[in-house]
Coordinates of N, CA and C in Angstrom, one line a residue:
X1 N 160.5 107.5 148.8 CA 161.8 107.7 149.2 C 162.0 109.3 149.3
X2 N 162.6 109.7 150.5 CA 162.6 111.2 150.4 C 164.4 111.9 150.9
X3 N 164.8 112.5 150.1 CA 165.9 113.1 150.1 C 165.7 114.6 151.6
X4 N 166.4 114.4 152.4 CA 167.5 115.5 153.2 C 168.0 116.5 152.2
X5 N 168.0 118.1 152.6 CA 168.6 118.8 152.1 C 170.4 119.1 152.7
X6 N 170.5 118.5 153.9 CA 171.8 118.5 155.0 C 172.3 118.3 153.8
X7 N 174.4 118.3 153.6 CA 175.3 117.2 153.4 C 175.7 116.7 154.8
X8 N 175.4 116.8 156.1 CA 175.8 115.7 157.0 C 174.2 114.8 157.0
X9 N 174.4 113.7 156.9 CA 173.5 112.9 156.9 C 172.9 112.7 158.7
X10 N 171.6 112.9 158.5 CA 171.1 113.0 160.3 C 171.1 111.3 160.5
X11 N 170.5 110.8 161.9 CA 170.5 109.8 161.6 C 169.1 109.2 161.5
X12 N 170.0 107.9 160.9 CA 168.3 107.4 159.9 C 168.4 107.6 158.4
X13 N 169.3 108.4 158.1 CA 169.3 108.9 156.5 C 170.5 108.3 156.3
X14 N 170.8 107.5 155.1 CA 172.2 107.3 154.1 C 172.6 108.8 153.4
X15 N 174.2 108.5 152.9 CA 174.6 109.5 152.2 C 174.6 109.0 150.9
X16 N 174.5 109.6 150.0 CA 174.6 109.8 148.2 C 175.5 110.4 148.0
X17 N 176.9 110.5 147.3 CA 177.6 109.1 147.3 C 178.0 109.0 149.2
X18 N 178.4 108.0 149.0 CA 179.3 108.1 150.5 C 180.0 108.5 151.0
X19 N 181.0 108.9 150.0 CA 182.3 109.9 150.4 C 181.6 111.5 149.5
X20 N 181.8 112.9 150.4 CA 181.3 114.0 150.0 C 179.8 113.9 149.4
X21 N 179.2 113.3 150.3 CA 177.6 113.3 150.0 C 176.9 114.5 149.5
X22 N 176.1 114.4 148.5 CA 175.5 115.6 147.5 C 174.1 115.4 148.5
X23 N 173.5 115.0 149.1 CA 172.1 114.4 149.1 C 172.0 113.2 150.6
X24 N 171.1 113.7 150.9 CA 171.0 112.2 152.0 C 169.8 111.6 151.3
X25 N 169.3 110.5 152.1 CA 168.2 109.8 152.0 C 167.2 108.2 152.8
X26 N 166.1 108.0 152.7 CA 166.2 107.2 154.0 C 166.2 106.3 153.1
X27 N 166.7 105.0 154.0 CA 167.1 103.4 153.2 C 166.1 103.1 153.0
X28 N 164.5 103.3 153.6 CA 163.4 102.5 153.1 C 162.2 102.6 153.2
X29 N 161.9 102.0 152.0 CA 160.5 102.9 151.5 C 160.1 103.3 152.2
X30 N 159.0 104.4 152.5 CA 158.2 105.1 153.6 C 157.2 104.7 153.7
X31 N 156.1 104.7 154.4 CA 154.9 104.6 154.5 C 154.6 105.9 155.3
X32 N 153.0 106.8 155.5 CA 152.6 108.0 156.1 C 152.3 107.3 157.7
X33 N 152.2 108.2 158.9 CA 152.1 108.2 160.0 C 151.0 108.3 160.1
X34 N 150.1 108.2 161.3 CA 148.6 108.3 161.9 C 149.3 110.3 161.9
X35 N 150.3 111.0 162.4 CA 150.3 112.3 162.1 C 150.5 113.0 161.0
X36 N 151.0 112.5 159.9 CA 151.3 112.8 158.7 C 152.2 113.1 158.0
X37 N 153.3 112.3 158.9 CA 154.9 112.6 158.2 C 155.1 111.0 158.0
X38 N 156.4 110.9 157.2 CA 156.9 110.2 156.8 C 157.9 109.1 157.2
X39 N 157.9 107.8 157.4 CA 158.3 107.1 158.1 C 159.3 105.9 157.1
X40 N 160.7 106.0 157.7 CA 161.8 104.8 157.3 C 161.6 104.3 157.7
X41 N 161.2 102.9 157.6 CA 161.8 101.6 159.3 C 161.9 100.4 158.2
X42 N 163.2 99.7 158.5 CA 163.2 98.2 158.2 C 162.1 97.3 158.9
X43 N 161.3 96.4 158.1 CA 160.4 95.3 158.4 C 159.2 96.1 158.5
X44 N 158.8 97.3 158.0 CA 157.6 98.5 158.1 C 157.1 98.2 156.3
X45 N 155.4 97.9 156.4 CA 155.1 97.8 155.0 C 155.3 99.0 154.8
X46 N 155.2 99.5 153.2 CA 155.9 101.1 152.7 C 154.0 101.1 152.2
X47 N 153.5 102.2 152.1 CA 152.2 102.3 151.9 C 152.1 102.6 150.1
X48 N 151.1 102.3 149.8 CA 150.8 102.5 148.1 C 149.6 103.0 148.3
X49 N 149.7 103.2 146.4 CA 148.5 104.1 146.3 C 148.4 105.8 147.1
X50 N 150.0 106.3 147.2 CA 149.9 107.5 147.8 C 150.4 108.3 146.5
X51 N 149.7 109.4 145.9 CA 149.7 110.3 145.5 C 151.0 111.0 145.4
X52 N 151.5 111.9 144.4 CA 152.1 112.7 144.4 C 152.5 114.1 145.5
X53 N 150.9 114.4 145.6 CA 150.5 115.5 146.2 C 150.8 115.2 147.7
X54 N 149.9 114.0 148.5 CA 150.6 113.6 149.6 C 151.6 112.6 150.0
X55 N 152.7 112.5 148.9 CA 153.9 112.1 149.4 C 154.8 113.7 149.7
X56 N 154.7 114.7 149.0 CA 155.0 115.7 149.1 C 154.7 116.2 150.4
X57 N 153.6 116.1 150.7 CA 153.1 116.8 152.2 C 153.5 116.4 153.4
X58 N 153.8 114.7 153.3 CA 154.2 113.9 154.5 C 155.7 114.4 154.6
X59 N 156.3 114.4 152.9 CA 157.9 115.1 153.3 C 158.0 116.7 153.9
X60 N 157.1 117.8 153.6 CA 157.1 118.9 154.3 C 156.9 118.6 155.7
X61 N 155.9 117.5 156.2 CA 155.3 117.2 157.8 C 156.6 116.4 158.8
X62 N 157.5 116.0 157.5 CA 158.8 115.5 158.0 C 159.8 116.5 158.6
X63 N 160.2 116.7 159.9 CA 161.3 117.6 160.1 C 162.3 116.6 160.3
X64 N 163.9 117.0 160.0 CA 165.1 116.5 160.1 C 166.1 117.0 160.6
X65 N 166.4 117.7 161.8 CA 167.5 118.8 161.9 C 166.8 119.8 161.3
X66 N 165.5 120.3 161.9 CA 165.0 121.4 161.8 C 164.9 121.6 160.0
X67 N 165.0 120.9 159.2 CA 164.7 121.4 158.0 C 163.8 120.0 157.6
X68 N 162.3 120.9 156.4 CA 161.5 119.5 155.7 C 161.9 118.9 154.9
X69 N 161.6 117.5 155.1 CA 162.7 116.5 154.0 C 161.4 117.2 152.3
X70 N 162.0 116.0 151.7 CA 161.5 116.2 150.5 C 161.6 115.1 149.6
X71 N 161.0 114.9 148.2 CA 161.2 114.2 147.2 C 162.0 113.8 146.8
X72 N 162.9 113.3 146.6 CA 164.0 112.8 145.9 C 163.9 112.8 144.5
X73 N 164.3 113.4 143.4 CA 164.3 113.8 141.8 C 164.4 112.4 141.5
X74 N 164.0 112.2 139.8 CA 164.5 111.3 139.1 C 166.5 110.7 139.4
X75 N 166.3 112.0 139.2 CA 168.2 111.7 138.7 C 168.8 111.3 140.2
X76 N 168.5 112.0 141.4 CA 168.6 111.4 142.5 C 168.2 110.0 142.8
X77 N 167.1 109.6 142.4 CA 167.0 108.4 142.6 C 168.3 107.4 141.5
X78 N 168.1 107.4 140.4 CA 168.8 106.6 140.1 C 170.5 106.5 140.3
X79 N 170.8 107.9 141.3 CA 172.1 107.5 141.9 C 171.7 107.4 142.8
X80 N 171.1 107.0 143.7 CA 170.9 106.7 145.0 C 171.2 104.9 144.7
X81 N 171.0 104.4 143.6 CA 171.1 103.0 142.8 C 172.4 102.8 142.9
X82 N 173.8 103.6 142.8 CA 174.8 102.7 142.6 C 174.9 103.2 141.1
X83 N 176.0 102.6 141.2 CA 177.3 103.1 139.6 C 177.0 101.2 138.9
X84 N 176.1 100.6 139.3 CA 175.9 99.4 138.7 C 174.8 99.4 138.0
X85 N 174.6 98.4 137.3 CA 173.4 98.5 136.2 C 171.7 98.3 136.6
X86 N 171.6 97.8 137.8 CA 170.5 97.4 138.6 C 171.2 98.0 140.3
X87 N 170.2 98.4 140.9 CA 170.6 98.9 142.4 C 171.3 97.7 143.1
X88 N 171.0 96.4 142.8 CA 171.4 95.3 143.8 C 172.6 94.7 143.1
X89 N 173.1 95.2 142.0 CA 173.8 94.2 141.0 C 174.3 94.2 139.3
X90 N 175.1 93.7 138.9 CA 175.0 93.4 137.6 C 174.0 92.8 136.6
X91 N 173.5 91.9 137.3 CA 172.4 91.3 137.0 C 171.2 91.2 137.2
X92 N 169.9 91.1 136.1 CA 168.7 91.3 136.7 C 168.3 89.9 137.5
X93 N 167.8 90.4 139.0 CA 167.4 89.4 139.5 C 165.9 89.2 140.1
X94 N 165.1 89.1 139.4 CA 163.4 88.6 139.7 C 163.1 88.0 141.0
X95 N 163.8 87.0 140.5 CA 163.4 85.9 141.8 C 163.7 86.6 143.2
X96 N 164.2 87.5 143.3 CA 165.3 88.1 144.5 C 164.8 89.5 144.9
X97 N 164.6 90.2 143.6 CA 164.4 91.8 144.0 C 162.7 91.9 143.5
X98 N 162.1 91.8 142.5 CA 161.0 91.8 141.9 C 159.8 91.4 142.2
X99 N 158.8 91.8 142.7 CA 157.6 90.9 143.1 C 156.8 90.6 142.1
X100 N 156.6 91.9 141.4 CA 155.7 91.0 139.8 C 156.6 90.9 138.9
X101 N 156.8 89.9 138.4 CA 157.5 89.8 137.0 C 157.0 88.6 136.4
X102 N 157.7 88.4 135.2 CA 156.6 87.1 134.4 C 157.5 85.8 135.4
X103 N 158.8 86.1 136.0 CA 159.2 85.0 136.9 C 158.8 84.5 138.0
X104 N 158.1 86.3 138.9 CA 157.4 85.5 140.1 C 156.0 86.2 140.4
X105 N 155.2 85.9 138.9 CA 153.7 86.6 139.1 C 153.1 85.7 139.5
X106 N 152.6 85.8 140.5 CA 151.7 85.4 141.8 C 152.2 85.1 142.8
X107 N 153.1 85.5 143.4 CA 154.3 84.6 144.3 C 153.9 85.5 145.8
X108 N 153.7 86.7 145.6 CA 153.4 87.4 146.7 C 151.8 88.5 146.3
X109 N 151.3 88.4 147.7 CA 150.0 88.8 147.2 C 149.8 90.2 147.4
X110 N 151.2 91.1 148.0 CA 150.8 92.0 148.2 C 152.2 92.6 148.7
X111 N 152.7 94.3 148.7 CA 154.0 94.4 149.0 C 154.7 94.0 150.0
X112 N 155.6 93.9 150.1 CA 156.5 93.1 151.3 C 157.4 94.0 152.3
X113 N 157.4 93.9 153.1 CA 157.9 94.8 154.5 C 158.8 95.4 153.9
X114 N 159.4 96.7 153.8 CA 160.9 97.4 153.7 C 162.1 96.6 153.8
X115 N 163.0 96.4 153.2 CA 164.3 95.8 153.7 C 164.2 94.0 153.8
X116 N 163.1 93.7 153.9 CA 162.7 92.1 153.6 C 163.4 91.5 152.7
X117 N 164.0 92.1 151.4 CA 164.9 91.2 150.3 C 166.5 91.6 150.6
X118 N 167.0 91.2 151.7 CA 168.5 91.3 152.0 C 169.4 91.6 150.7
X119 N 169.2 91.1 149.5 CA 169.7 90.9 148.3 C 169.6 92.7 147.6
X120 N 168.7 93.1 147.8 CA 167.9 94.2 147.0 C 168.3 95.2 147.3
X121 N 169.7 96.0 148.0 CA 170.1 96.9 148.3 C 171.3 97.5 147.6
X122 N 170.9 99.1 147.3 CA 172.2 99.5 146.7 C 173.7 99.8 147.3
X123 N 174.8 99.9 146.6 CA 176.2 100.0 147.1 C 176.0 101.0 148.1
X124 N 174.8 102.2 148.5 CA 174.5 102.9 149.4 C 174.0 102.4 150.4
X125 N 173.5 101.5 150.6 CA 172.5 100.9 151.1 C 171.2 101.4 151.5
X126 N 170.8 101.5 150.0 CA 169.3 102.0 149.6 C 168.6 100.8 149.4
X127 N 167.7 100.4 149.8 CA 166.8 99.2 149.1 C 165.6 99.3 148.8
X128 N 165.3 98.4 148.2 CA 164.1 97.7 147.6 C 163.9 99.3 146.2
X129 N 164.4 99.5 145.4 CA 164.2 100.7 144.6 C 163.6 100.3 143.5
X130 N 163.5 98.9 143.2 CA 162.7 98.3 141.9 C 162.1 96.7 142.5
X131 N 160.8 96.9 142.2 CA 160.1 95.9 142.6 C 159.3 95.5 143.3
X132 N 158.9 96.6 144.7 CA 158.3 96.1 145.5 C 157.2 97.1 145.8
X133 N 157.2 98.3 146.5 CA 156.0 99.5 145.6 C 156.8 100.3 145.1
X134 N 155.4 100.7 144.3 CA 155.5 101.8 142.9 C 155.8 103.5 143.7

């Protein structure tokens, strides 16, 4: 997930919060390009096993309104989640947001397209932020 340095959100990017946005960001997970920037798209697998170092580089290889996106911090991420206790909710939901858990280990054999769990989105409309890749 990689945060915009704009406060107008370009498009393709959500705002954090919604009203007087601190931060943009894209709704879903990324996966890298055959050129080496970084790619939102609903129903796009999000790629794993990417490194620190080249999640970093796909967001410099990213331009947005002429500026390179970037990492999104800890603290950014978990408000990019929502003023609720879980990004999708009150409640923890496994069956719904989670691919491994002791509820649904073995259920899926491998991560699941971006945006695939309708359920699993924050009051931003950020998704999949727990459960699907690391």
């Amino acid at each position: 997930m990689m945060g915009a340095p704009s406060r107008d959100c370009p498009e393709g990017l959500v705002p954090v919060p919604t009203s007087n946005p601190e931060f943009c960001v894209q709704p879903y997970e990324a996966f890298v390009e055959d050129d080496g920037t970084a790619s939102s798209q609903q129903g796009a697998t999000p790629d794993i096993h990417v490194s620190f170092v080249e999640a970093q580089e796909a967001c410099r290889n990213t331009i947005i309104d002429g500026q390179p996106m970037r990492l999104i911090n800890h603290q950014e991420w978990k408000q990019a989640g929502g003023h609720r206790p879980y990004p999708w909710g009150d409640a923890y939901a496994a069956k719904k947001c989670v691919l491994d858990s002791p509820e649904t280990h073995g259920q899926w054999a491998t991560v699941q397209p971006s945006g695939s769990m309708p359920d699993c989105v924050s009051e931003y409309g950020v998704y999949d932020q727990i459960g699907n890749a690391w």
